[in-house]
Short mmCIF file of C-alpha atoms in Angstrom, two decimals:
data_model
loop_
_atom_site.label_atom_id
_atom_site.label_comp_id
_atom_site.label_asym_id
_atom_site.label_seq_id
_atom_site.Cartn_x
_atom_site.Cartn_y
_atom_site.Cartn_z
CA UNK A 212 176.87 139.15 169.46
CA UNK A 213 175.92 142.58 170.69
CA UNK A 214 172.48 143.38 172.16
CA UNK A 215 171.51 145.37 169.09
CA UNK A 216 172.66 142.56 166.73
CA UNK A 217 170.65 139.95 168.64
CA UNK A 218 167.64 142.29 168.86
CA UNK A 219 167.69 142.93 165.11
CA UNK A 220 168.18 139.21 164.50
CA UNK A 221 165.11 138.36 166.55
CA UNK A 222 163.04 140.84 164.47
CA UNK A 223 164.28 139.27 161.22
CA UNK A 224 163.07 135.83 162.35
CA UNK A 225 159.55 137.13 161.75
CA UNK A 226 160.30 137.41 158.03
CA UNK A 227 162.93 134.61 157.69
CA UNK A 228 160.72 132.60 155.30
CA UNK A 229 159.96 135.66 153.25
CA UNK A 230 163.64 136.60 153.02
CA UNK A 231 164.43 133.13 151.66
CA UNK A 232 161.88 133.73 148.88
CA UNK A 233 163.57 137.08 148.18
CA UNK A 234 166.90 135.33 147.94
CA UNK A 235 165.43 132.99 145.34
CA UNK A 236 164.25 136.01 143.27
CA UNK A 237 167.68 137.69 143.66
CA UNK A 238 169.51 134.56 142.49
CA UNK A 239 167.20 134.15 139.47
CA UNK A 240 167.30 137.75 138.40
CA UNK A 241 171.11 138.12 138.64
CA UNK A 242 171.36 135.96 135.54
CA UNK A 243 173.18 137.47 132.60
CA UNK A 244 174.77 136.24 129.39
CA UNK A 245 177.90 138.25 130.46
CA UNK A 246 179.77 136.18 133.02
CA UNK A 247 181.49 139.17 134.69
CA UNK A 248 178.11 140.81 135.46
CA UNK A 249 176.98 137.83 137.47
CA UNK A 250 180.38 137.34 139.13
CA UNK A 251 180.60 140.96 140.41
CA UNK A 252 176.91 141.00 141.43
CA UNK A 253 177.13 137.76 143.36
CA UNK A 254 180.38 138.94 144.99
CA UNK A 255 178.83 141.98 146.60
CA UNK A 256 175.46 140.48 147.32
CA UNK A 257 176.97 137.27 148.92
CA UNK A 258 178.86 139.53 151.32
CA UNK A 259 175.63 139.62 153.28
CA UNK A 260 174.84 142.72 155.26
CA UNK A 261 171.73 143.50 157.24
CA UNK A 262 169.34 143.65 154.17
CA UNK A 263 167.31 146.20 156.17
CA UNK A 264 165.64 147.72 153.13
CA UNK A 265 163.94 144.56 151.87
CA UNK A 266 163.29 143.59 155.44
CA UNK A 267 161.48 146.86 156.01
CA UNK A 268 159.25 146.30 153.00
CA UNK A 269 158.39 142.81 154.19
CA UNK A 270 157.76 143.88 157.79
CA UNK A 271 155.38 146.70 156.65
CA UNK A 272 153.55 144.16 154.41
CA UNK A 273 153.26 141.84 157.42
CA UNK A 274 152.08 144.58 159.72
CA UNK A 275 149.36 145.56 157.24
CA UNK A 276 148.35 141.92 156.60
CA UNK A 277 149.35 141.77 152.92
CA UNK A 278 150.68 138.41 151.71
CA UNK A 279 150.88 138.80 147.94
CA UNK A 280 153.92 137.42 146.11
CA UNK A 281 154.81 140.77 144.57
CA UNK A 282 156.40 141.67 147.95
CA UNK A 283 159.28 139.26 147.16
CA UNK A 284 159.90 140.89 143.79
CA UNK A 285 159.92 144.42 145.12
CA UNK A 286 162.05 143.50 148.09
CA UNK A 287 164.63 142.17 145.59
CA UNK A 288 164.26 145.43 143.62
CA UNK A 289 165.16 147.57 146.57
CA UNK A 290 168.13 145.34 147.37
CA UNK A 291 169.36 145.61 143.79
CA UNK A 292 169.09 149.42 143.91
CA UNK A 293 170.94 149.48 147.20
CA UNK A 294 173.68 147.19 145.89
CA UNK A 295 174.10 149.37 142.82
CA UNK A 296 174.62 152.45 145.05
CA UNK A 297 177.25 150.55 147.04
CA UNK A 298 179.16 149.61 143.89
CA UNK A 299 179.12 153.18 142.72
CA UNK A 300 179.87 154.68 146.20
CA UNK A 301 182.97 152.54 146.69
CA UNK A 302 184.34 153.78 143.34
CA UNK A 303 183.61 157.43 144.20
CA UNK A 304 185.08 157.02 147.68
CA UNK A 305 187.99 154.86 146.58
CA UNK A 306 187.05 152.43 149.36
CA UNK A 307 188.98 149.22 149.90
CA UNK A 308 187.00 147.41 152.64
CA UNK A 309 183.28 146.67 153.05
CA UNK A 310 181.66 144.15 155.31
CA UNK A 311 185.01 142.82 156.34
CA UNK A 312 186.41 142.00 152.87
CA UNK A 313 187.77 143.77 149.78
CA UNK A 314 185.30 146.04 148.02
CA UNK A 315 184.21 145.00 144.49
CA UNK A 316 186.23 147.79 142.95
CA UNK A 317 189.30 146.55 144.82
CA UNK A 318 188.63 142.98 143.62
CA UNK A 319 187.48 143.66 140.03
CA UNK A 320 188.50 147.23 139.26
CA UNK A 321 186.49 150.47 138.97
CA UNK A 322 185.19 150.01 135.41
CA UNK A 323 183.58 146.66 136.22
CA UNK A 324 182.07 148.03 139.43
CA UNK A 325 180.50 151.06 137.74
CA UNK A 326 179.12 149.02 134.83
CA UNK A 327 177.75 146.24 137.00
CA UNK A 328 176.10 148.90 139.21
CA UNK A 329 174.47 150.21 136.03
CA UNK A 330 173.28 146.66 135.22
CA UNK A 331 171.69 146.29 138.67
CA UNK A 332 169.86 149.61 138.30
CA UNK A 333 168.51 148.64 134.92
CA UNK A 334 167.56 145.13 136.07
CA UNK A 335 165.75 146.66 139.07
CA UNK A 336 163.68 148.82 136.67
CA UNK A 337 162.87 145.79 134.52
CA UNK A 338 161.62 144.04 137.67
CA UNK A 339 159.47 147.00 138.75
CA UNK A 340 157.40 146.49 135.61
CA UNK A 341 156.21 143.13 137.02
CA UNK A 342 154.12 145.03 139.60
CA UNK A 343 152.02 146.64 136.82
CA UNK A 344 151.56 149.66 139.11
CA UNK A 345 152.54 153.19 138.11
CA UNK A 346 152.57 154.24 141.80
CA UNK A 347 155.34 151.66 142.41
CA UNK A 348 157.27 153.04 139.43
CA UNK A 349 156.80 156.62 140.68
CA UNK A 350 158.13 155.82 144.18
CA UNK A 351 161.17 153.94 142.99
CA UNK A 352 162.00 156.40 140.11
CA UNK A 353 161.82 159.29 142.55
CA UNK A 354 163.92 157.47 145.15
CA UNK A 355 166.74 156.65 142.71
CA UNK A 356 166.81 160.24 141.51
CA UNK A 357 166.93 161.66 145.03
CA UNK A 358 169.73 159.21 146.00
CA UNK A 359 171.78 160.40 143.01
CA UNK A 360 171.19 164.07 144.07
CA UNK A 361 172.29 163.18 147.61
CA UNK A 362 175.46 161.66 146.25
CA UNK A 363 176.25 164.81 144.27
CA UNK A 364 175.47 167.04 147.23
CA UNK A 365 177.90 165.04 149.35
CA UNK A 366 180.50 165.25 146.62
CA UNK A 367 180.13 169.05 146.43
CA UNK A 368 180.73 169.40 150.20
CA UNK A 369 183.74 167.13 150.53
CA UNK A 370 186.65 168.69 152.35
CA UNK A 371 184.52 171.68 153.44
CA UNK A 372 184.78 172.30 157.23
CA UNK A 373 182.00 174.94 157.04
CA UNK A 374 179.43 172.21 156.16
CA UNK A 375 176.75 172.41 158.79
CA UNK A 376 174.27 170.06 160.48
CA UNK A 377 171.33 171.14 158.24
CA UNK A 378 173.33 170.35 155.12
CA UNK A 379 174.48 167.04 156.61
CA UNK A 380 170.91 165.97 157.38
CA UNK A 381 169.83 166.99 153.87
CA UNK A 382 172.50 164.75 152.37
CA UNK A 383 171.79 161.64 154.52
CA UNK A 384 168.03 161.96 154.08
CA UNK A 385 168.61 161.94 150.32
CA UNK A 386 171.52 159.50 150.06
CA UNK A 387 170.58 156.94 152.69
CA UNK A 388 167.13 157.49 154.20
CA UNK A 389 165.36 157.86 150.91
CA UNK A 390 165.55 154.12 150.02
CA UNK A 391 164.43 153.25 153.59
CA UNK A 392 161.51 155.55 153.11
CA UNK A 393 160.65 154.14 149.68
CA UNK A 394 160.84 150.56 150.95
CA UNK A 395 158.42 151.19 153.76
CA UNK A 396 156.12 153.19 151.51
CA UNK A 397 156.07 150.41 148.95
CA UNK A 398 154.88 147.91 151.61
CA UNK A 399 151.96 150.22 152.36
CA UNK A 400 151.18 150.74 148.66
CA UNK A 401 151.16 146.98 148.00
CA UNK A 402 148.77 146.58 150.95
CA UNK A 403 146.43 149.25 149.59
CA UNK A 404 146.83 151.32 152.80
CA UNK A 405 144.91 154.65 153.05
CA UNK A 406 147.07 157.81 152.54
CA UNK A 407 147.54 158.61 156.25
CA UNK A 408 148.84 155.07 156.94
CA UNK A 409 151.02 155.12 153.81
CA UNK A 410 152.53 158.38 155.09
CA UNK A 411 153.11 156.94 158.54
CA UNK A 412 155.06 154.03 156.93
CA UNK A 413 157.10 156.45 154.87
CA UNK A 414 157.84 158.63 157.90
CA UNK A 415 159.01 155.52 159.76
CA UNK A 416 161.35 154.54 156.93
CA UNK A 417 162.81 158.01 156.65
CA UNK A 418 163.40 158.33 160.39
CA UNK A 419 164.88 154.85 160.61
CA UNK A 420 167.20 155.47 157.72
CA UNK A 421 168.36 158.77 159.16
CA UNK A 422 169.06 157.23 162.58
CA UNK A 423 170.88 154.37 160.90
CA UNK A 424 173.24 156.69 159.01
CA UNK A 425 173.94 158.98 161.99
CA UNK A 426 174.97 155.87 164.05
CA UNK A 427 177.05 154.69 161.08
CA UNK A 428 178.85 157.94 161.10
CA UNK A 429 179.41 157.73 164.90
CA UNK A 430 180.92 154.26 164.47
CA UNK A 431 183.49 155.66 162.09
CA UNK A 432 185.02 157.27 165.16
CA UNK A 433 183.88 154.97 167.89
CA UNK A 434 183.59 151.51 166.31
CA UNK A 435 185.49 148.27 166.30
CA UNK A 436 187.03 147.54 162.88
CA UNK A 437 186.44 143.84 163.44
CA UNK A 438 182.74 144.29 164.04
CA UNK A 439 182.30 147.23 161.72
CA UNK A 440 183.86 145.49 158.59
CA UNK A 441 185.41 148.71 157.31
CA UNK A 442 188.35 150.90 158.13
CA UNK A 443 187.98 153.40 160.93
CA UNK A 444 188.58 156.96 159.73
CA UNK A 445 187.34 156.29 156.17
CA UNK A 446 184.96 159.23 156.34
CA UNK A 447 187.81 161.56 157.34
CA UNK A 448 190.08 160.23 154.64
CA UNK A 449 187.40 160.89 152.04
CA UNK A 450 186.80 164.40 153.36
CA UNK A 451 183.23 163.66 154.54
CA UNK A 452 182.09 166.13 157.13
CA UNK A 453 179.72 164.07 159.30
CA UNK A 454 177.81 164.99 162.49
CA UNK A 455 180.61 163.89 164.95
CA UNK A 456 183.03 166.31 163.23
CA UNK A 457 180.45 169.10 162.94
CA UNK A 458 179.64 168.82 166.66
CA UNK A 459 183.34 168.61 167.62
CA UNK A 460 184.11 171.81 165.68
CA UNK A 461 181.11 173.57 167.25
CA UNK A 462 181.98 172.54 170.80
CA UNK A 463 185.77 172.42 170.75
CA UNK A 464 188.48 174.93 171.61
CA UNK A 465 190.02 177.08 168.82
CA UNK A 466 193.00 174.67 168.72
CA UNK A 467 190.74 171.67 168.51
CA UNK A 468 188.68 173.28 165.76
CA UNK A 469 191.83 174.06 163.81
CA UNK A 470 193.01 170.44 164.07
CA UNK A 471 189.70 169.09 162.79
CA UNK A 472 189.46 171.71 160.02
CA UNK A 473 192.95 170.89 158.79
CA UNK A 474 192.23 167.18 158.68
CA UNK A 475 188.89 167.74 156.82
CA UNK A 476 190.57 169.98 154.24
CA UNK A 477 193.46 167.62 153.55
CA UNK A 478 191.72 164.30 153.99
CA UNK A 479 194.75 163.17 155.99
CA UNK A 480 194.32 160.41 158.58
CA UNK A 481 197.79 161.09 159.98
CA UNK A 482 196.09 162.74 162.98
CA UNK A 483 193.26 160.24 163.29
CA UNK A 484 194.04 159.41 166.90
CA UNK A 485 193.98 163.08 167.99
CA UNK A 486 190.85 163.68 166.01
CA UNK A 487 189.16 160.73 167.73
CA UNK A 488 190.29 162.10 171.04
CA UNK A 489 188.81 165.50 170.21
CA UNK A 490 185.54 164.01 169.05
CA UNK A 491 185.27 162.14 172.40
CA UNK A 492 186.53 165.00 174.58
CA UNK A 493 184.01 167.55 173.16
CA UNK A 494 181.04 165.20 173.67
CA UNK A 495 180.49 165.16 169.92
CA UNK A 496 179.57 161.47 169.98
CA UNK A 497 176.89 162.17 172.53
CA UNK A 498 175.46 164.89 170.39
CA UNK A 499 175.32 162.57 167.42
CA UNK A 500 173.84 159.71 169.43
CA UNK A 501 171.14 162.11 170.76
CA UNK A 502 170.29 163.09 167.22
CA UNK A 503 169.96 159.41 166.26
CA UNK A 504 167.81 158.80 169.38
CA UNK A 505 165.49 161.59 168.32
CA UNK A 506 165.12 160.05 164.83
CA UNK A 507 164.57 156.61 166.34
CA UNK A 508 161.76 157.99 168.55
CA UNK A 509 160.27 159.60 165.45
CA UNK A 510 160.28 156.14 163.79
CA UNK A 511 158.67 154.60 166.86
CA UNK A 512 155.94 157.30 166.93
CA UNK A 513 155.15 156.64 163.24
CA UNK A 514 155.11 152.83 163.59
CA UNK A 515 152.73 153.11 166.54
CA UNK A 516 150.07 154.23 164.10
CA UNK A 517 150.06 150.80 162.40
CA UNK A 518 147.79 147.91 163.57
CA UNK A 519 149.07 146.15 166.69
CA UNK A 520 150.60 142.77 165.73
CA UNK A 521 154.01 140.96 165.86
CA UNK A 522 155.22 142.71 162.70
CA UNK A 523 154.51 146.14 164.08
CA UNK A 524 156.29 145.09 167.30
CA UNK A 525 159.21 144.12 165.08
CA UNK A 526 159.28 147.55 163.46
CA UNK A 527 159.26 149.20 166.93
CA UNK A 528 162.05 146.88 168.10
CA UNK A 529 164.12 147.55 165.05
CA UNK A 530 164.05 151.31 165.71
CA UNK A 531 164.96 150.81 169.38
CA UNK A 532 167.85 148.44 168.49
CA UNK A 533 169.60 151.08 166.42
CA UNK A 534 170.60 152.97 169.57
CA UNK A 535 172.74 150.00 170.69
CA UNK A 536 174.24 149.39 167.24
CA UNK A 537 177.91 148.61 167.19
CA UNK A 538 178.38 147.42 163.59
#
């Protein structure tokens, strides 16, 4: 177990009992009269994962001293929304491996994955109604819309070597960080936090989600496939221009830039080893890790505005642990 994994695990012990309650809600609300719906849903949810988004909501509730049962329902909602995006993403990206096993689209086919993703979205919106709070509906409706926009922005910029860092950050703040932001904001809304504190929680979530995605993109060129649970070079194969490639093209020689550009345009992983060598030689991984560190610090600064208690300490530790993340 890596330092970051053990550090994150120690944070999650704070909310272990809460997460068990969330699992009960998830199991109950996955029920459907259509057997394939439950089968595909259980397949991807049972794969595990870090469950950071529901954990974030629960940690913020804990930090703000709110113990109402609605936190379990909304934590399940954000996990359902996240799972729906994974089902759709893997179809769009033609992915074959996630969390160390075959993706749902590989196991059940693309049509089942898309339609079950739709089921999870719609079930999540049914569950939101249980909160009887239009603010909750507003936050989650906006988040799902922004996530979809982020997916389309990424699709539009596939195989485009001119895609720059500003565009990259816009995509990941929409596609990935938005649900982190919404999860943290929801915890504050449930707790009835004043506007400034709600915004601090949202800022924490956005910064944490951004750092998480930047590190994820680093690991596509510097990870261990056994720990990562997906194929190295998947981003390149899909034509995704992530920060390690952007930095490599900015810092490399003309020949190195041409090699990276050609690979991005074709989506070929035939030159994956030379690309990885270029990414390392140009210091692009350091550039990306520094960007992640900046976002992690932004998260730490935001969380520092919350009341001092073990749950706030957990939020601070979670942000710090991202910088040692290896999977």
